[in-house]
PDB file of C-alpha atoms in Angstrom:
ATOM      1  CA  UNK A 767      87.160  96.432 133.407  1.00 72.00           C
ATOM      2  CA  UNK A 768      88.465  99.508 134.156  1.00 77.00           C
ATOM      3  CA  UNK A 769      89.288 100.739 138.203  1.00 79.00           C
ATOM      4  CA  UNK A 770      89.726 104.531 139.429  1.00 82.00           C
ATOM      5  CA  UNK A 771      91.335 104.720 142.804  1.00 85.00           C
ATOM      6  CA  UNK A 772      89.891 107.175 145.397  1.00 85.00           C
ATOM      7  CA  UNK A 773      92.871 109.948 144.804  1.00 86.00           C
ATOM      8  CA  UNK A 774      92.786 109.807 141.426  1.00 86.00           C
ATOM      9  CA  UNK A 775      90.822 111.259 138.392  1.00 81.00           C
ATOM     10  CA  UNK A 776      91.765 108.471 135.788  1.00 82.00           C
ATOM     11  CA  UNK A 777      90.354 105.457 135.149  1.00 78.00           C
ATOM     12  CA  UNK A 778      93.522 102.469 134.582  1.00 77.00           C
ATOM     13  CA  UNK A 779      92.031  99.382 132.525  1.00 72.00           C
ATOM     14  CA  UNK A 780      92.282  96.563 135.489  1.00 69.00           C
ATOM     15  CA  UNK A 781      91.640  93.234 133.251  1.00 68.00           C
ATOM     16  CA  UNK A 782      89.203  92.003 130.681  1.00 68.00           C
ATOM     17  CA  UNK A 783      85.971  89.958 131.442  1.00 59.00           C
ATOM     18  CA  UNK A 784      86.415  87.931 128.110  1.00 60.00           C
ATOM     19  CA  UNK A 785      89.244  86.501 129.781  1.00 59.00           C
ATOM     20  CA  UNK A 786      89.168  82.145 129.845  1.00 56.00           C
ATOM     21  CA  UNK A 787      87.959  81.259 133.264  1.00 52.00           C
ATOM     22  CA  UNK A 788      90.962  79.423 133.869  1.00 55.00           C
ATOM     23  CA  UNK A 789      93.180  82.354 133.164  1.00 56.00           C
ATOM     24  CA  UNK A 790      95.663  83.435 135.517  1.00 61.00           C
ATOM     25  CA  UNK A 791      94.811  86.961 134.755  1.00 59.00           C
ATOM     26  CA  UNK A 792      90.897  86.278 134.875  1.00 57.00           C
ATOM     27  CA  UNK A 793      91.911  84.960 138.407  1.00 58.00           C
ATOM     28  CA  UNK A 794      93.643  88.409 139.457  1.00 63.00           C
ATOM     29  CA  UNK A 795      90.874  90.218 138.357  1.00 62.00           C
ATOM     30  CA  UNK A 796      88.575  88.452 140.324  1.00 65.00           C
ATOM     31  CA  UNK A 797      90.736  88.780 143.389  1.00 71.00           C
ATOM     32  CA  UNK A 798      91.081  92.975 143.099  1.00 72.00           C
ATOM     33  CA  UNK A 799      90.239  95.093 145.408  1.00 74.00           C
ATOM     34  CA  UNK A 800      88.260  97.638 145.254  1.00 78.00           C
ATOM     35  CA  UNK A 801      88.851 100.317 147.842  1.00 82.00           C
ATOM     36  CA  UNK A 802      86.764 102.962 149.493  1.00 84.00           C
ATOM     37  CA  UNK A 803      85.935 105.794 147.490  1.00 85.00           C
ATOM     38  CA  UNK A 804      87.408 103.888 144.603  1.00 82.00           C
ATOM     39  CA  UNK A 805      84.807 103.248 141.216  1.00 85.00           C
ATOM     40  CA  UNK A 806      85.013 100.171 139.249  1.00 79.00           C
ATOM     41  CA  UNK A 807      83.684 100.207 135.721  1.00 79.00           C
ATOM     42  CA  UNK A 808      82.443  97.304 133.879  1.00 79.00           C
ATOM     43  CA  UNK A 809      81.656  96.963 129.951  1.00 80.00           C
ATOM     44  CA  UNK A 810      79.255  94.157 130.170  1.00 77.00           C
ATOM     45  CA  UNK A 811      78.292  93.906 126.667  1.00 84.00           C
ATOM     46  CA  UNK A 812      81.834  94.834 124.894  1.00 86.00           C
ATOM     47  CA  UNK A 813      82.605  96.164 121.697  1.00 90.00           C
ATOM     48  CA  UNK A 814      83.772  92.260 119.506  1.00 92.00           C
ATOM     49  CA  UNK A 815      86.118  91.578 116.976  1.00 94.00           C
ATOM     50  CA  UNK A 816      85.604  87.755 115.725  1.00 93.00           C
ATOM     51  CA  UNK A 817      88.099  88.105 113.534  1.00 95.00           C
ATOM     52  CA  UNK A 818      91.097  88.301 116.291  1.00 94.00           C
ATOM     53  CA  UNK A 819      89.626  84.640 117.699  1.00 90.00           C
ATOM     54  CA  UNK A 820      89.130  83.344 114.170  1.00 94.00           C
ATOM     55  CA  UNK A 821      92.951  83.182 113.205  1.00 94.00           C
ATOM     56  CA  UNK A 822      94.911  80.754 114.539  1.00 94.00           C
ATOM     57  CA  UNK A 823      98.314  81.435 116.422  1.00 93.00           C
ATOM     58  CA  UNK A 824     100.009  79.967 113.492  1.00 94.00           C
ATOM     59  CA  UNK A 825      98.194  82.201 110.642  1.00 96.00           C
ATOM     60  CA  UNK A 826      99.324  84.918 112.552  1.00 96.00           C
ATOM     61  CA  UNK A 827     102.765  83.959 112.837  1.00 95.00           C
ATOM     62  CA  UNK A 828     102.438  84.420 108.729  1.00 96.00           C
ATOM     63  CA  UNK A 829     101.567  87.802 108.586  1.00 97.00           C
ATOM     64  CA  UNK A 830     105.043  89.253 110.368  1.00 97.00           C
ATOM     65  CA  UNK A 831     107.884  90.282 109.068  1.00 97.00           C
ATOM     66  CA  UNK A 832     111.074  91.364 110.836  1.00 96.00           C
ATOM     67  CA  UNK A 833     113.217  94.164 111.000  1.00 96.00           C
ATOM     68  CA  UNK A 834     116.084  94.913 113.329  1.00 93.00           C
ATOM     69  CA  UNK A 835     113.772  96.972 115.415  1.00 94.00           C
ATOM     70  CA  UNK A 836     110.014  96.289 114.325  1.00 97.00           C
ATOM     71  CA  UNK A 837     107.562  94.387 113.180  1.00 97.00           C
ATOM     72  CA  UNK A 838     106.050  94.889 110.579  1.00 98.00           C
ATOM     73  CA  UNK A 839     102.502  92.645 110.526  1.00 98.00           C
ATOM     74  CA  UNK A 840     100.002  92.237 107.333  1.00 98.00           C
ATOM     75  CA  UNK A 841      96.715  93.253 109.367  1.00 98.00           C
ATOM     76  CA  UNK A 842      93.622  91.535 107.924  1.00 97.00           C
ATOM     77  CA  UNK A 843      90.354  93.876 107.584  1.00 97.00           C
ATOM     78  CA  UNK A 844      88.309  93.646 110.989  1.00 96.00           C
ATOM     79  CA  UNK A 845      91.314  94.134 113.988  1.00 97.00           C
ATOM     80  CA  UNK A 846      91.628  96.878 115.337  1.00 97.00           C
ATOM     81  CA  UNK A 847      95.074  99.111 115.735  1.00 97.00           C
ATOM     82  CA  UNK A 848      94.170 100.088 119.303  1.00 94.00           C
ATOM     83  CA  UNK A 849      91.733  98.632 121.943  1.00 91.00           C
ATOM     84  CA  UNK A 850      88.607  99.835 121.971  1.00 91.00           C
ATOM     85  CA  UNK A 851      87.624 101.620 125.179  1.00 86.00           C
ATOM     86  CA  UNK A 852      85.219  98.246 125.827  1.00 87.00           C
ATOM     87  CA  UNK A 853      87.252  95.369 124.793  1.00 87.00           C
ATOM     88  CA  UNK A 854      91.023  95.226 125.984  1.00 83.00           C
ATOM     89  CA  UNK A 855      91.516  91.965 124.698  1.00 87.00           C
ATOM     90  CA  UNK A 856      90.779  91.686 120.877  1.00 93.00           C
ATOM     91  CA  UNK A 857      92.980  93.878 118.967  1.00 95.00           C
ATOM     92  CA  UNK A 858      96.158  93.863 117.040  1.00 97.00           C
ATOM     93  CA  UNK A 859      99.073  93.826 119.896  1.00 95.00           C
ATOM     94  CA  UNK A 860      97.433  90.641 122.105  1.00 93.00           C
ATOM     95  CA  UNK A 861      97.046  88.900 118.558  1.00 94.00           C
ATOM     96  CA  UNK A 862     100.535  89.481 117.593  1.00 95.00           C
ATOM     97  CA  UNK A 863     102.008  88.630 121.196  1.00 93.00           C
ATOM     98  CA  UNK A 864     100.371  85.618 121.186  1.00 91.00           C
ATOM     99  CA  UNK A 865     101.642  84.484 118.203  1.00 93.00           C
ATOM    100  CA  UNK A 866     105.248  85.183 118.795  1.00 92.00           C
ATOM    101  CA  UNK A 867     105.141  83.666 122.515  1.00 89.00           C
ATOM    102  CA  UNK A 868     103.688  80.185 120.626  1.00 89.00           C
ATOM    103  CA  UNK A 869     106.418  79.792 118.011  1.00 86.00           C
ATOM    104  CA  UNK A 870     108.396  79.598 120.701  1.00 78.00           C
ATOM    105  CA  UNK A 871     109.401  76.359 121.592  1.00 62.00           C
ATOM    106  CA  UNK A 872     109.863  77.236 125.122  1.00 54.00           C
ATOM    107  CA  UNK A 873     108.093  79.436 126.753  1.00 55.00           C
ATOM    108  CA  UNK A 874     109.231  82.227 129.483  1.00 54.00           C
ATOM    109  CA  UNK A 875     107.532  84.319 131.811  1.00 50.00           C
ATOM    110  CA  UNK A 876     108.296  86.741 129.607  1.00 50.00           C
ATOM    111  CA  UNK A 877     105.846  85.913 127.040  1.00 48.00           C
ATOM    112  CA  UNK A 878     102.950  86.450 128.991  1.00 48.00           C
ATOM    113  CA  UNK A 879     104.379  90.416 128.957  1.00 54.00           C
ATOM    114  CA  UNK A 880     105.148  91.305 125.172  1.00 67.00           C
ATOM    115  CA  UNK A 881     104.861  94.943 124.721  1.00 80.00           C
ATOM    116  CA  UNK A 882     104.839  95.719 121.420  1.00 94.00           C
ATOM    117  CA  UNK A 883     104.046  99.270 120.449  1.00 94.00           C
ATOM    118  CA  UNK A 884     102.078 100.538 117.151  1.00 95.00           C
ATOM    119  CA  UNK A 885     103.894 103.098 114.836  1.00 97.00           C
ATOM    120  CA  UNK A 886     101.180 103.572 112.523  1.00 96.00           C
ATOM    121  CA  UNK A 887      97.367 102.933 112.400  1.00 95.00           C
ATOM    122  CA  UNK A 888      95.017 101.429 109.891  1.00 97.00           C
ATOM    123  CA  UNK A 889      91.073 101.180 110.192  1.00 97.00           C
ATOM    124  CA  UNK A 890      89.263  98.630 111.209  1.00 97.00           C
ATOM    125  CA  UNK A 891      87.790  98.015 107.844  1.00 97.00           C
ATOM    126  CA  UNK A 892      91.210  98.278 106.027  1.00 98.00           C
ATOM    127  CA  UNK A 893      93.566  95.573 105.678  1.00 98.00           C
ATOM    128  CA  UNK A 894      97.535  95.961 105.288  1.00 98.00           C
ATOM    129  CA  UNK A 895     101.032  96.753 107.027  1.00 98.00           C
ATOM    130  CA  UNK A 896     101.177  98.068 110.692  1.00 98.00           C
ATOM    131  CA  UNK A 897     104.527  98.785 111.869  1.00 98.00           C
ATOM    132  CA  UNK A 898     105.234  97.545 115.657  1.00 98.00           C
ATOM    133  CA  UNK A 899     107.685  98.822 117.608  1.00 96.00           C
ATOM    134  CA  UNK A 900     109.451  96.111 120.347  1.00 92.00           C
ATOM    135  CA  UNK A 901     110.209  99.113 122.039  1.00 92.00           C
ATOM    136  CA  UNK A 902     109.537 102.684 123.164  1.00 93.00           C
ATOM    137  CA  UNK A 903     113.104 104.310 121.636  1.00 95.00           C
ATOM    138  CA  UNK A 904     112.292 102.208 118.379  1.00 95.00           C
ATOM    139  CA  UNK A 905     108.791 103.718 118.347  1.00 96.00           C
ATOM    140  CA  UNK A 906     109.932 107.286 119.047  1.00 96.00           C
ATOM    141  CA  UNK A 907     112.794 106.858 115.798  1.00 97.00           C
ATOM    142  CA  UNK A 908     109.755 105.370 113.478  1.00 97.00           C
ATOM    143  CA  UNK A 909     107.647 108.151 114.535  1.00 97.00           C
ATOM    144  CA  UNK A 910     111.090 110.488 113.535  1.00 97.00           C
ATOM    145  CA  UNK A 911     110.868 108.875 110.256  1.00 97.00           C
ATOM    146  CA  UNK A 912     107.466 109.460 109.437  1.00 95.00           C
ATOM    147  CA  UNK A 913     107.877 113.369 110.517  1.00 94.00           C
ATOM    148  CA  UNK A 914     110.972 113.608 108.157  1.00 95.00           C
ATOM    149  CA  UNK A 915     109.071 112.115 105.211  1.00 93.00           C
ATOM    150  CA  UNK A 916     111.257 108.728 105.432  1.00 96.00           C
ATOM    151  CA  UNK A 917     108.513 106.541 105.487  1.00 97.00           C
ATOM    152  CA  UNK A 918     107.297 105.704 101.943  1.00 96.00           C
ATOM    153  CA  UNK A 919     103.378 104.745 101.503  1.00 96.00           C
ATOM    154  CA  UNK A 920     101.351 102.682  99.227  1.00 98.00           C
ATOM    155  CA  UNK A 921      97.553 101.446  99.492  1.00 98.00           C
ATOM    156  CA  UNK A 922      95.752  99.051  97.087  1.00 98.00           C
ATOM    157  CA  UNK A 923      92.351 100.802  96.825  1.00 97.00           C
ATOM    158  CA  UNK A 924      89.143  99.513  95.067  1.00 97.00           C
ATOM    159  CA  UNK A 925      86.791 102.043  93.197  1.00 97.00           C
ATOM    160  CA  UNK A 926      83.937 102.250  90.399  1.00 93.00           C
ATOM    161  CA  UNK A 927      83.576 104.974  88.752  1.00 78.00           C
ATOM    162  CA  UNK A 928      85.641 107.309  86.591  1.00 82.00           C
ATOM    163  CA  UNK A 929      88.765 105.870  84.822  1.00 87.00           C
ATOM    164  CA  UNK A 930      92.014 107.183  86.544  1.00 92.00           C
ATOM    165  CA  UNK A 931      95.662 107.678  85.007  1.00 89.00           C
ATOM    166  CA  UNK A 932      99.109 107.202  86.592  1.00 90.00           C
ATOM    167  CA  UNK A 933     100.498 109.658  88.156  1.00 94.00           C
ATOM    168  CA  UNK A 934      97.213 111.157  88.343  1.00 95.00           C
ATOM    169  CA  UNK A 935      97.328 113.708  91.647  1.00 97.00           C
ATOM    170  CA  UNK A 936      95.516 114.319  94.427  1.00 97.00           C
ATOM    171  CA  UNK A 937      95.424 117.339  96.043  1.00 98.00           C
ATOM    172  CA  UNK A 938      92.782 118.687  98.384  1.00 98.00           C
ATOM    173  CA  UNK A 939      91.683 120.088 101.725  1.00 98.00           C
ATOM    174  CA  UNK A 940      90.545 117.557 104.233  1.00 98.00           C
ATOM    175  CA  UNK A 941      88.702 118.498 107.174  1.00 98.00           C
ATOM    176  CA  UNK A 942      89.574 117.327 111.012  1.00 98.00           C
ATOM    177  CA  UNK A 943      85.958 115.935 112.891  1.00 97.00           C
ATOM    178  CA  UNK A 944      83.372 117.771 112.404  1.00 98.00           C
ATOM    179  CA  UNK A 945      79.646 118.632 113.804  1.00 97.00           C
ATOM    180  CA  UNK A 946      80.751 116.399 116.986  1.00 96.00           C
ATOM    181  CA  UNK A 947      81.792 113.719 115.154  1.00 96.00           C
ATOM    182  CA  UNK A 948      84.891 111.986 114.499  1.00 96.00           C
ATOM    183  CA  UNK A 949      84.567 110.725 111.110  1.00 97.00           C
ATOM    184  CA  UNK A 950      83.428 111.145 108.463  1.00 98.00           C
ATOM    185  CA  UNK A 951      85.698 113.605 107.336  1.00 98.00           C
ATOM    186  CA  UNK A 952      84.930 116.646 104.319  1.00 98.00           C
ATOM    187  CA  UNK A 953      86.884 117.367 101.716  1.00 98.00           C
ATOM    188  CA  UNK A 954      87.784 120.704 100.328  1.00 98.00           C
ATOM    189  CA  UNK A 955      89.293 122.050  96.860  1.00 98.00           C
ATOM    190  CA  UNK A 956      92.737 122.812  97.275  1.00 97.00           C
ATOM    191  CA  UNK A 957      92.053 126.309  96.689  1.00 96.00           C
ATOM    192  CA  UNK A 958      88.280 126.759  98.491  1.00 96.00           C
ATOM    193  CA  UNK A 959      88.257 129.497 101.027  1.00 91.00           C
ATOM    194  CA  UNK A 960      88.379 127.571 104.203  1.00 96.00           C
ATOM    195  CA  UNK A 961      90.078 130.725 106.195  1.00 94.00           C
ATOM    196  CA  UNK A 962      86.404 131.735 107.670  1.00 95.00           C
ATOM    197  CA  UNK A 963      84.907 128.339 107.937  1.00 97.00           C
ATOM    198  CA  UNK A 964      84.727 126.944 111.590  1.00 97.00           C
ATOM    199  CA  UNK A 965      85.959 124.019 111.031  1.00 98.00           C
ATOM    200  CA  UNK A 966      90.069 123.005 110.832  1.00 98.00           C
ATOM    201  CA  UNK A 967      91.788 121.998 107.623  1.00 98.00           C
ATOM    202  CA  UNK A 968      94.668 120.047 106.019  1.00 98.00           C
ATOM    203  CA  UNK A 969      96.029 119.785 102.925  1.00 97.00           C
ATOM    204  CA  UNK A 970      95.574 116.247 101.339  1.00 98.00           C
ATOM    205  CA  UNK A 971      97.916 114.723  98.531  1.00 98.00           C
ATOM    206  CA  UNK A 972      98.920 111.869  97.003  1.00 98.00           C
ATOM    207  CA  UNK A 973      99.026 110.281  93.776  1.00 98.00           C
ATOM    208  CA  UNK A 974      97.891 107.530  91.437  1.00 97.00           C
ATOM    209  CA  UNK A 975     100.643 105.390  90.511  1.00 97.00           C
ATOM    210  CA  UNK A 976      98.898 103.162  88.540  1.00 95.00           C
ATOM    211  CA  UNK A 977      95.250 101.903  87.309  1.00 95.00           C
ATOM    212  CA  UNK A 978      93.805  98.572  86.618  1.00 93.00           C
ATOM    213  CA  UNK A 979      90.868  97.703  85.422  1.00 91.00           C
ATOM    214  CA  UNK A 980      88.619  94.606  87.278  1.00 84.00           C
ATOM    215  CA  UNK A 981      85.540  93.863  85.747  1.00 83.00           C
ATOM    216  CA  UNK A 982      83.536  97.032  86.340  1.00 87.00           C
ATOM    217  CA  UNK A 983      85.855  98.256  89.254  1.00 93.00           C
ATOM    218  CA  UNK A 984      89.577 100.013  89.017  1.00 95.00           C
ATOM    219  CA  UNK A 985      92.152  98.787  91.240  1.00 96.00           C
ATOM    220  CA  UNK A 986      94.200 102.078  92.194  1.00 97.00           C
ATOM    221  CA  UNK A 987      97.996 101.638  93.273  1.00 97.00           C
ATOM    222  CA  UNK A 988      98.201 105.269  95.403  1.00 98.00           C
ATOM    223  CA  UNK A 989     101.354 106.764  97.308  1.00 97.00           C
ATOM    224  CA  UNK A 990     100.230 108.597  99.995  1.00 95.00           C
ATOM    225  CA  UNK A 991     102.216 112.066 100.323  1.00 95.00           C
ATOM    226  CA  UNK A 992     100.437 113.077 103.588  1.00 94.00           C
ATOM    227  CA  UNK A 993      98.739 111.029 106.468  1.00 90.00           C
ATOM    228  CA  UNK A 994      95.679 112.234 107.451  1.00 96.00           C
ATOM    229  CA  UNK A 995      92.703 110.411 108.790  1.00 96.00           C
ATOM    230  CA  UNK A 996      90.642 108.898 106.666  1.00 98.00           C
ATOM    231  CA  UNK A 997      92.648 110.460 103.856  1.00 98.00           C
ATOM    232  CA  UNK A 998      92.282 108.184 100.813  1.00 98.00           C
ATOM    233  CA  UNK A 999      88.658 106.948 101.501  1.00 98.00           C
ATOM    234  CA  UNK A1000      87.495 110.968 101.872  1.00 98.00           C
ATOM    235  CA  UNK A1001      89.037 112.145  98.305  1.00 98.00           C
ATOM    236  CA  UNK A1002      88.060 109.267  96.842  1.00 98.00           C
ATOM    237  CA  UNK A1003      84.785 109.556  97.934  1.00 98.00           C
ATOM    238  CA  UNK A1004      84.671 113.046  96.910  1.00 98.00           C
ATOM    239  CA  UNK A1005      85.674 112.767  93.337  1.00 97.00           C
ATOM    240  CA  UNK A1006      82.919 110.269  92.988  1.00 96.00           C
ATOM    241  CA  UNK A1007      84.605 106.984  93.677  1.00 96.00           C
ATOM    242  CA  UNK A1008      83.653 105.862  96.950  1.00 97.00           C
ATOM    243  CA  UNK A1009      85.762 102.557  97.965  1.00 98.00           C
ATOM    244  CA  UNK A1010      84.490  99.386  97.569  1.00 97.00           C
ATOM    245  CA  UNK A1011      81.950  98.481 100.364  1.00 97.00           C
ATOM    246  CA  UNK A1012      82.804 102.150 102.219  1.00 98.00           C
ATOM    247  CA  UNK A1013      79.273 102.585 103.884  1.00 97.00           C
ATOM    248  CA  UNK A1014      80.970 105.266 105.599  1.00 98.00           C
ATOM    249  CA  UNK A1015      81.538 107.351 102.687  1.00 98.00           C
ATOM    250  CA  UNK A1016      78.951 105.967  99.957  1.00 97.00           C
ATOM    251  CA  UNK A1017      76.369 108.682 100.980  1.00 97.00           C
ATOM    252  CA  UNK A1018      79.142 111.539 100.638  1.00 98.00           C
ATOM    253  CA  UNK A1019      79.798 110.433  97.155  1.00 97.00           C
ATOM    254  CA  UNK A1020      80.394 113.492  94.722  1.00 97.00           C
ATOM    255  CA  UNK A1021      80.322 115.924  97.678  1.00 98.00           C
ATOM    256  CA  UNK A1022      83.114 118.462  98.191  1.00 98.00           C
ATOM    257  CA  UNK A1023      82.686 121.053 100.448  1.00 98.00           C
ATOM    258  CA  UNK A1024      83.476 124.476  98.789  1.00 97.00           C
ATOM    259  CA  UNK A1025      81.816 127.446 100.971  1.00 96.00           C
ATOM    260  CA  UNK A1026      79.711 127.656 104.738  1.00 97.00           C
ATOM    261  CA  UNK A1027      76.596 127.597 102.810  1.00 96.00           C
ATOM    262  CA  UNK A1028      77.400 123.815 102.247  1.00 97.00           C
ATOM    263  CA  UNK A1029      77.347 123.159 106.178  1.00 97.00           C
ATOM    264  CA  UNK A1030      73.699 122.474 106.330  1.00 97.00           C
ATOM    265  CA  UNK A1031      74.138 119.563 103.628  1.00 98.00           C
ATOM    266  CA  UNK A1032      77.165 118.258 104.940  1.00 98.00           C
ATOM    267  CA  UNK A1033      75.587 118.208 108.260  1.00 98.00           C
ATOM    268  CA  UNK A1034      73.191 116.077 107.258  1.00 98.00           C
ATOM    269  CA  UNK A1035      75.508 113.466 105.129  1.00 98.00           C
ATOM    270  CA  UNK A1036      77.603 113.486 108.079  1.00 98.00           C
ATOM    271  CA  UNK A1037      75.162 112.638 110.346  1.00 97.00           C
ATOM    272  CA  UNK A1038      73.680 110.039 108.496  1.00 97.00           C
ATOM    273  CA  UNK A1039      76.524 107.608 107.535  1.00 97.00           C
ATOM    274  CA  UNK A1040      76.521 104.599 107.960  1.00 95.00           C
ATOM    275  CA  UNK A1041      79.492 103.267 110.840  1.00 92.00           C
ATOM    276  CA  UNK A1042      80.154  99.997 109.643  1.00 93.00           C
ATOM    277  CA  UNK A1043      83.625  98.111 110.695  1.00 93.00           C
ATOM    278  CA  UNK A1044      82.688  95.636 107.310  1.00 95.00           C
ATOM    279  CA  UNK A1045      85.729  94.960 105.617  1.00 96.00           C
ATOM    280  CA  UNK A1046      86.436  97.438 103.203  1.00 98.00           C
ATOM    281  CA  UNK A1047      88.462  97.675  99.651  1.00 97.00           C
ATOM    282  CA  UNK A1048      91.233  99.911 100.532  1.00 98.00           C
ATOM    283  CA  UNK A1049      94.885  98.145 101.811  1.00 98.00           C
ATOM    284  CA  UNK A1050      98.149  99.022 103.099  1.00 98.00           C
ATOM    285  CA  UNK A1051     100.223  97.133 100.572  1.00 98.00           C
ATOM    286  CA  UNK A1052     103.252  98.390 101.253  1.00 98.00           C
ATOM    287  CA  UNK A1053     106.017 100.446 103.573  1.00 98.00           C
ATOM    288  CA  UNK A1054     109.687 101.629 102.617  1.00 98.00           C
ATOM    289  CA  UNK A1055     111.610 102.650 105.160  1.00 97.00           C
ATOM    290  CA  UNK A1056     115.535 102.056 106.373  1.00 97.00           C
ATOM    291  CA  UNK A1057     116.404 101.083 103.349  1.00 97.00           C
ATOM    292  CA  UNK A1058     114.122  97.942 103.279  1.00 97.00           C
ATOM    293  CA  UNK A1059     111.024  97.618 101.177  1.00 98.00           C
ATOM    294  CA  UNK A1060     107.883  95.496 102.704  1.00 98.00           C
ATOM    295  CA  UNK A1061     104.918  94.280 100.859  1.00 98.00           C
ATOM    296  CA  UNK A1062     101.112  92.873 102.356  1.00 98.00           C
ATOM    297  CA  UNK A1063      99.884  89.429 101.534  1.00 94.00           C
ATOM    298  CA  UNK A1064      97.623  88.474  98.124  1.00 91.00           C
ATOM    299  CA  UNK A1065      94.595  87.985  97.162  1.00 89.00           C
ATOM    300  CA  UNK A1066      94.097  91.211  99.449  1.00 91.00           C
ATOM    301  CA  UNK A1067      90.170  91.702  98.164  1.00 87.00           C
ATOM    302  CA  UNK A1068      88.140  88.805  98.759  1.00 76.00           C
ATOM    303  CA  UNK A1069      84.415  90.602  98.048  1.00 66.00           C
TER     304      UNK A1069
END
């Protein structure tokens, strides 16, 4: 439920209607008042992620780690880093607040007001570290770390396909959103001509540290050089080896954009994929950073 008041031109989320009845909170909400001129906006059928419900307080609790200033939590595939714009409630932060205010054996007022801030985002569909902040300087230093290149990361990814070899690189042109959407995103040689295209570019790197072979599938062990959205899941795709269960990606398979004569097909690829928030194979396994080294949870693929 979100509330603009009659002076302003922002919208401030107000409460959540999948509040418990009984909730003090659900209470307030039902007691606000909504002033003249004011608009009050309702998501009646929100945006749901069972997964936050379906761990307990307690599994939760596993999943942290600690550092002086963070933590870091082992997100499973499924919770979201941020709130969707329909659903307040169900997403990583409440989860993780919730958690720490019942190991507690007594509880504060305090509890019920845990700000924890993210330092680094994962998909929906991709399971592994998040850092968390427990507080607004420590986020601003993490977010120092990551712009000096002091934040070392690694992903578990799951791919058929070609075979791959360690220390096997990376290196491409990844596009920002493109044809009004936000993802998918295209990939580019390294060296395509991207000066005259209209959309915006980054480079892309990282590199294979290691290959294993499962069945018919490769488990990759990648170190991510840059950060870019949707980075791993886009050249893999590209090369031919979309990630396990990537419905996102699976139609771009094999597709690299090299010149504007490809924007009709990529159009059309982009258009058509499929936005799934399935689990995918693709983790966060682990972050190095301060001097300490932290590692995410096994089994981490469970197809």
């Amino acid at each position: 439920v979100y509330y603009r008041a009659p002076t302003s031109r922002r919208f401030v989320r107000v409460g959540s209607a999948l509040l418990p009845s009984n909730s003090e909170q659900r209470a307030q909400l039902q007691d606000f008042v909504v002033k003249e001129g004011g608009e009050l906006r309702v998501h009646s059928e929100p945006r749901r992620y069972a997964t936050c419900d379906e761990l307990s307080s307690e599994t939760w609790a596993k999943r942290i780690q600690r550092h002086a200033e963070f933590l870091v939590v082992d997100k499973p595939a499924g919770v979201p880093c941020v709130p969707h714009v329909s659903n307040g409630r169900e997403w990583l932060v409440p989860c993780v607040a919730a958690a720490i205010a019942a190991s507690r054996k007594k509880r504060t007022r305090e509890d019920a007001d845990i700000e924890l801030v993210p330092c680094n985002r994962l998909d929906v569909q991709t399971s592994g570290l998040v850092v968390l902040a427990e507080t607004k300087d420590a986020a601003r230093r993490f977010q120092q770390l990551l712009l000096d290149g002091k934040v070392q990361k690694r992903y578990r990814a799951l791919v058929p396909g070609q075979s791959f070899q360690a220390n096997q690189t990376l290196e491409h042109q990844i596009s920002d959103s493109v044809f009004g959407k936000p993802v998918p995103r295209l990939i580019a040689p390294i060296n395509a001509a991207t000066d005259d295209s209209v959309h915006k570019w980054r480079d892309a790197c990282a590199t294979i540290k290691g290959a294993t072979r499962c069945d018919q599938l490769q488990e990759l062990e990648v170190e991510l050089h840059t950060g870019r959205t949707h980075q791993l899941r886009a050249q893999l795709a590209a090369i031919g080896s979309p990630i396990v269960d990537d419905a996102l990606y699976k139609g771009l398979s094999g597709f690299m954009w090299r010149e504007n004569s490809d924007d009709q097909q990529a159009a059309f690829l982009v258009t058509a994929a499929d936005r799934s928030d399935a689990p995918i194979g693709l983790q966060c396994s682990e972050l190095e950073f301060d001097s300490e080294v932290f590692h995410a949870g096994e089994p981490w693929w469970m197809p």
